[in-house]
Amino acid sequence: MEFEVSPYFLITTDAEEARLFYEEIFNATTVYMQRVKDRPEQAKKGISKDDYNRIDQSVLQFGNIKIMLADDTEGLPITEGTNVSICLTFNTAEETKAIYDRMIEKGSSILRKYKGDFYTEGYGYVKDPFGVCFHLFTKRRA
């Protein structure tokens, strides 16, 4: 099984400001960006138009790795200061679900139940028994 590992920075204040900061300070490059306004109409329900320009997901080339950076647009259970987690990106939803299930079987807590959504065929968010949070994500197909 092949997959990518990326630190995931979930920002509670302003991910755009963080993105620009990392670009300026570390010469990071934004290689992918999706804003709330880019969601399908049904996925924008209940979101204020004032938040449409917030970052839903972005990928920055950060030194020799990629990081994922987003505003907390989902209300996920995060605490500022511990809002950096690991994102594992798998090629298929079956691979993603298998890892999710194994992590739950081994005592991980469910922070967001595994399901497909407009941005991926499969996604789950878990905290392992050691307090490390993992986004388990299926690679978006072109």
PDB file of C-alpha atoms in Angstrom, residues 36-112:
ATOM      1  CA  VAL A  36     -15.427  27.477   0.939  1.00  0.00           C
ATOM      2  CA  LYS A  37     -16.905  29.295  -2.093  1.00  0.00           C
ATOM      3  CA  ASP A  38     -15.565  26.445  -4.291  1.00  0.00           C
ATOM      4  CA  ARG A  39     -17.777  23.858  -2.558  1.00  0.00           C
ATOM      5  CA  PRO A  40     -20.869  22.509  -4.294  1.00  0.00           C
ATOM      6  CA  GLU A  41     -23.954  24.565  -3.366  1.00  0.00           C
ATOM      7  CA  GLN A  42     -25.363  21.888  -1.043  1.00  0.00           C
ATOM      8  CA  ALA A  43     -22.102  21.854   0.965  1.00  0.00           C
ATOM      9  CA  LYS A  44     -22.379  25.615   1.599  1.00  0.00           C
ATOM     10  CA  LYS A  45     -25.699  25.325   3.450  1.00  0.00           C
ATOM     11  CA  GLY A  46     -25.564  26.974   6.840  1.00  0.00           C
ATOM     12  CA  ILE A  47     -22.302  28.784   6.104  1.00  0.00           C
ATOM     13  CA  SER A  48     -22.297  32.567   6.162  1.00  0.00           C
ATOM     14  CA  LYS A  49     -21.282  34.242   2.896  1.00  0.00           C
ATOM     15  CA  ASP A  50     -18.771  36.146   5.046  1.00  0.00           C
ATOM     16  CA  ASP A  51     -16.888  32.830   5.384  1.00  0.00           C
ATOM     17  CA  TYR A  52     -16.888  31.911   1.662  1.00  0.00           C
ATOM     18  CA  ASN A  53     -13.300  33.087   1.181  1.00  0.00           C
ATOM     19  CA  ARG A  54     -11.974  30.962   4.068  1.00  0.00           C
ATOM     20  CA  ILE A  55      -9.623  28.136   3.150  1.00  0.00           C
ATOM     21  CA  ASP A  56     -11.331  24.744   3.007  1.00  0.00           C
ATOM     22  CA  GLN A  57      -8.117  22.970   2.130  1.00  0.00           C
ATOM     23  CA  SER A  58      -4.722  23.914   0.804  1.00  0.00           C
ATOM     24  CA  VAL A  59      -1.422  22.173   0.238  1.00  0.00           C
ATOM     25  CA  LEU A  60       1.843  24.043   0.658  1.00  0.00           C
ATOM     26  CA  GLN A  61       5.255  22.860  -0.438  1.00  0.00           C
ATOM     27  CA  PHE A  62       7.086  23.529   2.804  1.00  0.00           C
ATOM     28  CA  GLY A  63      10.783  22.786   2.516  1.00  0.00           C
ATOM     29  CA  ASN A  64      11.093  19.207   1.334  1.00  0.00           C
ATOM     30  CA  ILE A  65       7.597  18.157   2.477  1.00  0.00           C
ATOM     31  CA  LYS A  66       4.030  19.223   1.822  1.00  0.00           C
ATOM     32  CA  ILE A  67       1.770  20.447   4.596  1.00  0.00           C
ATOM     33  CA  MET A  68      -1.991  20.745   4.531  1.00  0.00           C
ATOM     34  CA  LEU A  69      -3.487  23.981   5.844  1.00  0.00           C
ATOM     35  CA  ALA A  70      -7.144  24.908   6.387  1.00  0.00           C
ATOM     36  CA  ASP A  71      -9.531  27.037   8.379  1.00  0.00           C
ATOM     37  CA  ASP A  72     -11.663  25.079  10.817  1.00  0.00           C
ATOM     38  CA  THR A  73     -14.818  25.316   8.675  1.00  0.00           C
ATOM     39  CA  GLU A  74     -16.287  22.046  10.013  1.00  0.00           C
ATOM     40  CA  GLY A  75     -16.189  22.776  13.733  1.00  0.00           C
ATOM     41  CA  LEU A  76     -13.852  19.828  14.361  1.00  0.00           C
ATOM     42  CA  PRO A  77     -12.767  19.193  17.936  1.00  0.00           C
ATOM     43  CA  ILE A  78      -9.434  21.008  18.080  1.00  0.00           C
ATOM     44  CA  THR A  79      -7.574  23.017  20.665  1.00  0.00           C
ATOM     45  CA  GLU A  80      -5.425  25.942  19.636  1.00  0.00           C
ATOM     46  CA  GLY A  81      -1.840  25.029  20.367  1.00  0.00           C
ATOM     47  CA  THR A  82      -2.414  21.355  19.570  1.00  0.00           C
ATOM     48  CA  ASN A  83      -4.046  21.970  16.207  1.00  0.00           C
ATOM     49  CA  VAL A  84      -1.309  20.310  14.155  1.00  0.00           C
ATOM     50  CA  SER A  85      -2.128  16.746  13.168  1.00  0.00           C
ATOM     51  CA  ILE A  86      -0.968  14.173  10.630  1.00  0.00           C
ATOM     52  CA  CYS A  87      -2.799  13.644   7.341  1.00  0.00           C
ATOM     53  CA  LEU A  88      -2.430  10.236   5.691  1.00  0.00           C
ATOM     54  CA  THR A  89      -3.606  10.307   2.072  1.00  0.00           C
ATOM     55  CA  PHE A  90      -4.449   6.940   0.509  1.00  0.00           C
ATOM     56  CA  ASN A  91      -5.090   6.085  -3.136  1.00  0.00           C
ATOM     57  CA  THR A  92      -8.448   4.368  -2.548  1.00  0.00           C
ATOM     58  CA  ALA A  93     -11.372   4.686  -0.166  1.00  0.00           C
ATOM     59  CA  GLU A  94     -10.995   0.985   0.679  1.00  0.00           C
ATOM     60  CA  GLU A  95      -7.427   1.544   1.903  1.00  0.00           C
ATOM     61  CA  THR A  96      -8.497   4.601   3.885  1.00  0.00           C
ATOM     62  CA  LYS A  97     -11.400   2.751   5.527  1.00  0.00           C
ATOM     63  CA  ALA A  98      -9.227  -0.255   6.386  1.00  0.00           C
ATOM     64  CA  ILE A  99      -6.729   1.941   8.261  1.00  0.00           C
ATOM     65  CA  TYR A 100      -9.570   3.861   9.951  1.00  0.00           C
ATOM     66  CA  ASP A 101     -11.138   0.590  11.126  1.00  0.00           C
ATOM     67  CA  ARG A 102      -7.799  -0.760  12.403  1.00  0.00           C
ATOM     68  CA  MET A 103      -7.122   2.442  14.321  1.00  0.00           C
ATOM     69  CA  ILE A 104     -10.558   2.278  15.975  1.00  0.00           C
ATOM     70  CA  GLU A 105     -10.054  -1.423  16.809  1.00  0.00           C
ATOM     71  CA  LYS A 106      -6.737  -0.527  18.474  1.00  0.00           C
ATOM     72  CA  GLY A 107      -8.298   2.106  20.751  1.00  0.00           C
ATOM     73  CA  SER A 108      -8.332   5.325  18.725  1.00  0.00           C
ATOM     74  CA  SER A 109     -11.152   7.799  19.421  1.00  0.00           C
ATOM     75  CA  ILE A 110     -13.451   8.904  16.613  1.00  0.00           C
ATOM     76  CA  LEU A 111     -13.303  12.670  16.131  1.00  0.00           C
ATOM     77  CA  ARG A 112     -15.192  12.511  12.832  1.00  0.00           C
TER      78      ARG A 112
END
